[in-house]
Structure formats: structure tokens, C-alpha cells
Short mmCIF file of C-alpha atoms and ligand atoms in Angstrom, two decimals:
data_model
loop_
_atom_site.label_atom_id
_atom_site.label_comp_id
_atom_site.label_asym_id
_atom_site.label_seq_id
_atom_site.Cartn_x
_atom_site.Cartn_y
_atom_site.Cartn_z
CA MET A 1 -160.99 210.52 -145.03
CA THR A 2 -163.95 208.37 -145.94
CA ASP A 3 -167.55 209.67 -146.07
CA VAL A 4 -169.46 209.67 -142.59
CA ARG A 5 -172.19 206.89 -142.76
CA VAL A 6 -175.26 208.29 -141.16
CA ALA A 7 -178.31 206.73 -139.92
CA VAL A 8 -181.41 208.86 -140.22
CA LEU A 9 -184.21 207.90 -137.79
CA GLY A 10 -187.58 209.10 -138.39
CA VAL A 11 -188.03 209.92 -142.18
CA GLY A 12 -191.43 211.63 -142.38
CA ALA A 13 -191.22 215.35 -142.96
CA MET A 14 -188.05 216.68 -141.24
CA GLY A 15 -186.00 213.36 -141.49
CA ALA A 16 -186.73 213.08 -145.13
CA ASP A 17 -185.44 216.63 -145.56
CA HIS A 18 -182.24 215.64 -143.76
CA VAL A 19 -181.87 212.72 -145.94
CA ALA A 20 -182.23 214.76 -149.07
CA ARG A 21 -179.93 217.48 -147.87
CA LEU A 22 -177.30 214.90 -146.95
CA THR A 23 -177.50 213.07 -150.24
CA GLU A 24 -177.66 216.18 -152.54
CA ARG A 25 -175.87 219.05 -150.64
CA VAL A 26 -173.51 217.88 -147.94
CA PRO A 27 -170.11 216.69 -149.04
CA GLY A 28 -168.27 214.02 -146.96
CA ALA A 29 -171.48 212.09 -145.90
CA ARG A 30 -173.93 209.54 -147.12
CA VAL A 31 -177.21 208.04 -145.65
CA SER A 32 -176.35 204.37 -145.01
CA VAL A 33 -179.56 203.54 -142.97
CA VAL A 34 -183.02 204.94 -142.63
CA CYS A 35 -185.68 203.87 -140.00
CA ASP A 36 -189.26 204.88 -139.55
CA ALA A 37 -192.17 203.58 -137.34
CA LEU A 38 -194.01 203.25 -140.67
CA ASP A 39 -192.40 200.76 -142.95
CA ASP A 40 -193.77 202.10 -146.16
CA THR A 41 -192.23 205.62 -145.32
CA ALA A 42 -188.76 204.14 -144.63
CA GLU A 43 -189.04 202.00 -147.84
CA ARG A 44 -190.13 204.95 -149.92
CA VAL A 45 -187.19 207.24 -148.82
CA ALA A 46 -184.72 204.30 -149.32
CA ALA A 47 -185.85 203.63 -152.73
CA VAL A 48 -184.84 206.95 -153.88
CA THR A 49 -181.59 207.19 -151.79
CA PRO A 50 -178.70 205.24 -153.35
CA GLY A 51 -176.76 202.99 -150.98
CA THR A 52 -179.21 203.15 -148.14
CA ARG A 53 -180.97 200.15 -146.53
CA VAL A 54 -183.98 200.14 -144.15
CA VAL A 55 -183.57 198.84 -140.42
CA ALA A 56 -186.82 198.35 -138.72
CA ASP A 57 -185.82 198.93 -135.09
CA PRO A 58 -184.15 202.29 -134.27
CA LEU A 59 -181.96 200.80 -131.46
CA ASP A 60 -180.46 198.30 -134.00
CA ALA A 61 -179.92 201.05 -136.41
CA ILE A 62 -177.92 202.99 -133.80
CA VAL A 63 -175.37 200.17 -133.22
CA ALA A 64 -175.14 198.99 -136.84
CA ASP A 65 -171.82 198.36 -138.35
CA ASP A 66 -172.37 200.63 -141.37
CA VAL A 67 -173.30 203.52 -139.20
CA ASP A 68 -170.92 206.34 -137.89
CA ALA A 69 -173.43 208.85 -136.78
CA VAL A 70 -176.96 209.46 -136.28
CA ILE A 71 -179.66 212.06 -136.91
CA LEU A 72 -182.90 211.73 -134.89
CA ALA A 73 -185.91 213.03 -136.18
CA THR A 74 -188.22 210.77 -134.36
CA PRO A 75 -191.14 211.90 -132.27
CA GLY A 76 -189.93 213.78 -129.04
CA PRO A 77 -191.06 211.00 -126.54
CA SER A 78 -188.69 208.64 -128.04
CA HIS A 79 -185.59 210.86 -127.90
CA ALA A 80 -184.58 210.02 -124.28
CA GLU A 81 -183.97 206.27 -125.10
CA GLN A 82 -182.37 206.93 -128.45
CA VAL A 83 -180.05 209.65 -127.41
CA MET A 84 -178.88 207.28 -124.51
CA ALA A 85 -178.36 204.47 -126.79
CA CYS A 86 -176.30 206.73 -129.09
CA LEU A 87 -174.18 207.71 -126.28
CA ASP A 88 -173.66 204.07 -124.93
CA ALA A 89 -172.57 203.16 -128.68
CA GLY A 90 -170.34 206.35 -128.74
CA ARG A 91 -172.18 207.63 -131.83
CA PRO A 92 -172.28 211.36 -132.37
CA VAL A 93 -176.03 212.28 -132.77
CA LEU A 94 -177.75 215.30 -134.09
CA CYS A 95 -181.16 215.28 -132.40
CA GLU A 96 -184.00 217.33 -133.56
CA LYS A 97 -185.56 219.52 -130.81
CA PRO A 98 -186.77 218.89 -128.21
CA LEU A 99 -183.82 216.93 -126.71
CA THR A 100 -186.26 215.28 -124.31
CA THR A 101 -189.88 216.09 -123.46
CA GLU A 102 -188.98 216.74 -119.81
CA PRO A 103 -185.96 218.01 -117.96
CA ALA A 104 -185.30 214.96 -115.82
CA SER A 105 -184.21 212.79 -118.84
CA ALA A 106 -182.41 215.76 -120.54
CA TYR A 107 -180.35 216.11 -117.46
CA GLU A 108 -179.48 212.26 -117.44
CA ILE A 109 -178.22 212.87 -120.96
CA VAL A 110 -176.04 215.80 -119.85
CA ARG A 111 -174.74 213.77 -117.01
CA ARG A 112 -173.96 210.59 -119.11
CA GLU A 113 -172.15 212.70 -121.76
CA ALA A 114 -170.02 214.59 -119.06
CA GLU A 115 -169.09 211.04 -117.58
CA LEU A 116 -167.94 209.94 -121.17
CA GLY A 117 -165.97 213.03 -121.42
CA LYS A 118 -166.66 213.67 -125.06
CA LYS A 119 -169.23 215.78 -126.76
CA LEU A 120 -171.42 213.51 -128.87
CA VAL A 121 -174.92 215.25 -128.90
CA GLN A 122 -175.94 218.27 -130.76
CA VAL A 123 -179.44 219.72 -130.77
CA GLY A 124 -181.26 220.82 -133.90
CA PHE A 125 -181.55 224.43 -132.90
CA MET A 126 -180.81 225.41 -136.34
CA ARG A 127 -181.35 229.25 -135.75
CA ARG A 128 -177.80 229.25 -134.27
CA PHE A 129 -176.52 228.61 -137.96
CA ASP A 130 -178.69 231.45 -139.40
CA GLY A 131 -176.75 234.55 -140.77
CA GLU A 132 -179.06 237.00 -139.22
CA TYR A 133 -178.99 235.42 -135.70
CA ILE A 134 -175.30 235.01 -135.84
CA ALA A 135 -174.63 238.61 -136.89
CA LEU A 136 -177.12 240.04 -134.37
CA ARG A 137 -175.41 237.95 -131.49
CA ALA A 138 -172.00 239.35 -132.56
CA ARG A 139 -173.39 242.95 -132.45
CA ILE A 140 -174.77 242.41 -128.87
CA ALA A 141 -171.53 240.89 -127.72
CA ALA A 142 -169.45 243.87 -129.23
CA GLY A 143 -171.62 246.14 -127.10
CA GLU A 144 -173.15 248.04 -130.01
CA PHE A 145 -176.51 248.45 -128.20
CA GLY A 146 -175.08 248.90 -124.78
CA THR A 147 -176.56 246.64 -122.14
CA PRO A 148 -179.36 244.48 -123.43
CA LEU A 149 -182.66 245.34 -121.61
CA MET A 150 -185.51 243.86 -123.70
CA VAL A 151 -186.02 241.34 -126.59
CA HIS A 152 -189.24 241.02 -128.62
CA CYS A 153 -189.76 237.81 -130.50
CA ILE A 154 -192.32 236.98 -133.02
CA HIS A 155 -192.83 233.39 -134.15
CA ARG A 156 -195.87 232.67 -136.62
CA ASN A 157 -196.67 229.76 -138.55
CA VAL A 158 -199.25 229.24 -141.32
CA THR A 159 -200.62 226.13 -139.72
CA VAL A 160 -199.68 223.13 -137.87
CA PRO A 161 -200.52 219.57 -137.96
CA SER A 162 -203.88 218.41 -136.50
CA TYR A 163 -202.02 216.66 -133.57
CA PHE A 164 -200.45 219.99 -132.33
CA ASP A 165 -201.89 220.89 -129.07
CA SER A 166 -201.29 223.88 -126.53
CA ARG A 167 -198.55 222.01 -124.95
CA MET A 168 -196.54 221.64 -128.12
CA VAL A 169 -196.94 225.41 -128.81
CA VAL A 170 -194.60 225.70 -125.87
CA ALA A 171 -192.37 222.57 -126.28
CA ASP A 172 -192.00 222.76 -130.03
CA SER A 173 -192.41 226.14 -131.16
CA LEU A 174 -191.65 228.54 -128.29
CA VAL A 175 -188.62 226.35 -127.58
CA HIS A 176 -186.90 227.93 -130.43
CA GLU A 177 -187.29 231.42 -128.83
CA VAL A 178 -185.94 230.04 -125.68
CA ASP A 179 -182.79 228.80 -127.37
CA ALA A 180 -182.52 231.75 -129.70
CA THR A 181 -182.56 234.24 -126.79
CA ARG A 182 -180.03 232.11 -124.78
CA PHE A 183 -177.90 232.23 -127.80
CA LEU A 184 -178.29 235.94 -128.41
CA LEU A 185 -177.81 236.99 -124.80
CA GLY A 186 -175.51 234.31 -123.44
CA GLU A 187 -177.63 233.78 -120.27
CA GLU A 188 -180.13 231.63 -118.72
CA ILE A 189 -183.86 232.08 -118.48
CA VAL A 190 -184.91 232.01 -114.94
CA ALA A 191 -188.80 232.52 -114.91
CA VAL A 192 -191.66 232.18 -117.47
CA THR A 193 -195.21 233.60 -117.58
CA VAL A 194 -197.28 232.41 -120.33
CA ASN A 195 -200.35 234.59 -121.12
CA VAL A 196 -203.12 233.73 -123.29
CA PRO A 197 -205.11 236.27 -125.24
CA ALA A 198 -208.37 235.60 -126.77
CA SER A 199 -208.22 232.53 -128.98
CA SER A 200 -208.42 233.02 -132.75
CA PRO A 201 -212.07 232.59 -133.93
CA ASP A 202 -211.05 229.59 -136.14
CA GLY A 203 -209.25 227.98 -133.10
CA ARG A 204 -209.20 224.38 -132.72
CA PRO A 205 -210.20 222.43 -129.64
CA GLY A 206 -207.18 221.57 -127.33
CA LEU A 207 -205.01 224.29 -129.13
CA GLN A 208 -204.66 227.63 -127.20
CA ASP A 209 -203.23 229.76 -129.77
CA PRO A 210 -201.81 232.23 -129.86
CA GLN A 211 -199.76 232.51 -126.68
CA PHE A 212 -197.89 235.40 -125.33
CA THR A 213 -194.97 234.61 -123.12
CA LEU A 214 -192.66 236.77 -120.87
CA PHE A 215 -189.19 235.34 -119.98
CA GLU A 216 -186.89 236.87 -117.39
CA THR A 217 -183.20 236.23 -117.59
CA SER A 218 -180.76 236.04 -114.92
CA SER A 219 -179.39 239.46 -115.30
CA GLY A 220 -183.02 240.88 -115.49
CA VAL A 221 -183.54 241.05 -119.37
CA LEU A 222 -187.26 240.82 -120.20
CA ILE A 223 -188.31 238.97 -123.35
CA ASP A 224 -191.71 238.86 -124.76
CA ALA A 225 -192.50 236.06 -127.22
CA GLU A 226 -195.66 235.91 -129.38
CA VAL A 227 -196.19 232.46 -130.76
CA PHE A 228 -199.12 232.09 -133.16
CA VAL A 229 -199.01 228.82 -134.85
CA THR A 230 -202.28 229.12 -136.91
CA SER A 231 -201.78 232.73 -137.99
CA GLY A 232 -202.85 231.59 -141.67
CA VAL A 233 -200.64 234.16 -143.27
CA ALA A 234 -196.84 233.25 -143.45
CA TYR A 235 -193.99 231.87 -141.56
CA GLU A 236 -192.84 234.93 -139.85
CA VAL A 237 -189.86 234.65 -137.45
CA ARG A 238 -188.49 238.06 -136.04
CA ALA A 239 -186.58 239.45 -133.23
CA GLU A 240 -185.71 242.90 -131.95
CA VAL A 241 -183.09 243.47 -129.25
CA VAL A 242 -183.21 246.60 -127.18
CA GLY A 243 -180.30 248.01 -125.19
CA ASP A 244 -179.63 251.12 -123.41
CA ARG A 245 -177.64 252.51 -126.25
CA GLY A 246 -179.57 251.18 -129.38
CA SER A 247 -181.78 248.45 -130.87
CA ALA A 248 -181.66 246.14 -133.93
CA MET A 249 -184.26 243.94 -135.67
CA ILE A 250 -183.96 240.85 -137.72
CA GLY A 251 -186.28 238.63 -139.77
CA TYR A 252 -188.18 241.52 -141.50
CA GLY A 253 -188.65 242.23 -145.12
CA ARG A 254 -187.83 238.85 -146.41
CA THR A 255 -188.88 238.20 -150.10
CA PRO A 256 -190.40 235.93 -151.10
CA VAL A 257 -192.27 235.70 -147.87
CA PRO A 258 -191.46 232.17 -146.56
CA LEU A 259 -194.55 230.04 -145.88
CA ASP A 260 -192.67 227.34 -143.78
CA PHE A 261 -189.60 226.93 -141.63
CA ARG A 262 -187.78 224.82 -144.08
CA GLU A 263 -188.07 227.60 -146.55
CA ARG A 264 -187.14 230.33 -144.12
CA PHE A 265 -184.24 228.40 -142.63
CA THR A 266 -182.86 226.35 -145.80
CA GLN A 267 -179.37 228.11 -145.46
CA ALA A 268 -179.26 227.50 -141.66
CA TYR A 269 -180.23 223.85 -142.02
CA ASP A 270 -177.60 223.31 -144.62
CA ASN A 271 -175.01 225.13 -142.55
CA GLN A 272 -176.06 223.07 -139.44
CA LEU A 273 -175.50 219.86 -141.30
CA TRP A 274 -172.19 220.84 -143.12
CA HIS A 275 -170.64 222.00 -139.78
CA TRP A 276 -171.85 218.90 -137.93
CA ILE A 277 -170.67 216.42 -140.60
CA GLU A 278 -167.35 218.18 -140.88
CA ALA A 279 -166.72 217.81 -137.10
CA VAL A 280 -167.65 214.13 -137.23
CA ARG A 281 -165.54 213.45 -140.16
CA THR A 282 -162.50 215.19 -139.12
CA GLY A 283 -162.86 214.13 -135.35
CA ARG A 284 -163.05 217.83 -134.39
CA LYS A 285 -165.19 218.66 -131.33
CA VAL A 286 -168.77 218.81 -132.08
CA ASP A 287 -169.57 222.44 -131.14
CA GLY A 288 -173.11 223.20 -131.97
CA PRO A 289 -175.85 223.57 -129.36
CA GLY A 290 -175.33 220.60 -127.08
CA ALA A 291 -177.00 218.52 -124.32
CA TRP A 292 -176.70 221.33 -121.95
CA ASP A 293 -178.56 223.69 -124.35
CA GLY A 294 -181.13 221.04 -124.82
CA TYR A 295 -181.52 220.46 -120.94
CA ALA A 296 -181.77 224.29 -120.52
CA ALA A 297 -184.61 224.48 -123.08
CA ALA A 298 -186.37 221.49 -121.60
CA ALA A 299 -186.32 223.21 -118.11
CA VAL A 300 -187.80 226.37 -119.43
CA SER A 301 -190.44 224.42 -121.38
CA ALA A 302 -191.44 222.56 -118.39
CA ALA A 303 -191.83 225.93 -116.54
CA GLY A 304 -193.81 227.24 -119.49
CA VAL A 305 -196.07 224.41 -119.65
CA GLN A 306 -196.81 224.68 -116.01
CA SER A 307 -197.57 228.40 -116.33
CA LEU A 308 -199.70 227.68 -119.22
CA ALA A 309 -202.06 225.62 -116.93
CA THR A 310 -201.96 227.94 -114.00
CA GLY A 311 -201.43 231.25 -115.56
CA GLU A 312 -198.91 232.01 -112.79
CA ARG A 313 -195.14 233.08 -113.16
CA VAL A 314 -193.17 229.94 -112.86
CA SER A 315 -189.35 229.91 -111.77
CA VAL A 316 -187.20 227.71 -113.98
CA GLU A 317 -185.24 225.03 -112.06
CA ILE A 318 -181.87 224.50 -113.49
CA ARG A 319 -179.60 221.92 -111.75
CA PRO A 320 -175.76 222.41 -111.62
CA ARG A 321 -173.85 221.84 -114.77
CA PRO A 322 -171.70 218.66 -114.38
C1 ISE B 1 -191.61 223.10 -135.69
O1 ISE B 1 -191.57 221.81 -135.11
C2 ISE B 1 -190.26 223.71 -135.76
O2 ISE B 1 -189.24 223.14 -135.35
C3 ISE B 1 -190.10 224.83 -136.45
O3 ISE B 1 -188.96 225.51 -136.61
C4 ISE B 1 -191.04 226.01 -135.81
O4 ISE B 1 -191.15 227.18 -136.29
C5 ISE B 1 -192.58 225.31 -135.68
O5 ISE B 1 -193.30 226.36 -134.93
C6 ISE B 1 -192.59 224.05 -134.97
O6 ISE B 1 -193.84 223.45 -134.99
#
């Protein structure tokens, strides 16, 4: 079987990481095309990646003859068009979160993929490939804690780029807690209330941080999620599940203390890519988090953004699964 030729679109921080990982650590794949809104960035990455060429237009890259699969690490607002182009071209796509920035276009992707009858979309919810999350999910499913009643989530970053605003705390950071709890519990989130404590004294204008959110699931599990993206201390991602017969925590006591998500989730990112490339290479079903998970997360994020603006509890609108 030949190597999977991958186009990586958006090779700033996260995309460059995917290029390096594919080149150095993932067997059975190579980067054939890179693309970035900034020409210099694309040229710089191509210069250190053997066998790679630069294509200026992402839509040209998706349909190029030397591309079998696509990784999207472009800004969220361009995902809807680019994922659709991948579906139209029949290219498997690993799309960094968010799948799209609002639920309507995410649902269109779900619908189009269902129409094609083949799973082509995987969303970059890498925590599903992290050993601690996988083990906790298995323990919950085995009934070790009885019926799950509550989940406590913590998500702290040292800092975030200057363009990060209050909405992004929900759509880019909290969204991981949305997917992680859906993964752990296997049920949908039906309502969201975003509460805002006093802002940190060093707070930036336009960035309401921290945020403290309450999710309710379809069976009545309550989940609190603290997201504090400018904590200034460390990258701390933790969870505790509490059931009627026990509880368990993950993410504590990691040494060295990770300072950023690429450090904390290195193994998960590796596993995610190995697994995806293997599925594409062998023609096996792509079975990581898919378009439906991206849609459900977008629906919860939209409710969260609305709750952030109004302070009210907002019900999540989920359309029927095609
Ligand atoms: C970032 O975009 C990520 O995806 C990280 O995993 C997350 O921890 C961080 O808060 C986001 O800004």
C-alpha cells in the first residue's frame, strides 16, 4: 500500500505541528501540499518538508491530483466551505475544531456526508485519543461508579493569543469540555448556562475570563466547567466524574507540569493522526469523532454564546440525525 498524500491547509501553529508529526512520526503518510493565507508561512514550512509543494488556494489544494486526504488547520470561519469542498471531492478530512462556527453549516455537512453514504469527516477532538479520557470512559461504561450524576471540568491555559475574545472562550476552549463530556457520558447536552465571575484584575478588554458554565445532559447529569484561559500558571485540564457509587479524577499530578496543549496532549495528537492515517490508508471506516460530534458541539457552543450574552439558561437545539 502506498503512502497517503496529505494536504495540510493552514500551517501556522497547529498546522505546522501536524506537518512535523506526519513527517517525523506517522508511518504510511507524507505531506504533499501545504497552503496558508500567508505565502511566507507556507514557503517556510515547505522548505523544511521534503517532497512538499505550496498551493496558494485552499480549494485548489483540496482537489489536487497529488492529494488523497486533507488536514484543515485554517481559521474556523473558513471550515464550512473547505469541508464541503472535501466532501464534494470525496477526500477524507481531519478538521481542527470547531467543525464550523455555527450549527446551520455544521448540520449541512452532516446532511451532505449522510447523502454520500461514506464517513469522510473527522473532527480534531484529540482528547478522545488520550489514555486518561479513554480509561475513564471505559470505567463509566462498566458501571464502576454507578449512575453518573455530576462531572467537574477544569480547563486552564497559561495565556491565549491577543485575538482571543469572550466568544472564543466558549467556541474554541469550552468546546473541548463539550466534546469530552459527550464522549465520557455518551449523551447529549441539552442546556447551557454560562456564568461569569469577577474578571481577573489583569483581564483584557473584550475577554470575559474566567467563565464558569453549567451543562445539563439529557439524563439530568450536571456538569460544571471552569475555563480560565489567562490563568498565567500552567495548562491544566482535569475532570472528575461523580456517580452514585463512586468517583474518579483525571488530569492531576502530571509532571513536568505542561504549559500548553501541544505538550499535554502530545500522545493524544499522535494517536489521533496514526489512527486516522491508518483508516485512510487501508480504506477502513474513519471512526474518530465525526461530523455529528462537530455539529452537536457547534449547537452547544451557539447556546453557550447566547447564554454568555444574556446570562440566561439556554436550551440546546439539536436537529434530528439524518
Ligand atoms: C485551543 O484552540 C485548543 O484547541 C486547546 O486544546 C485548548 O486547550 C485551548 O483552550 C484553545 O484555545
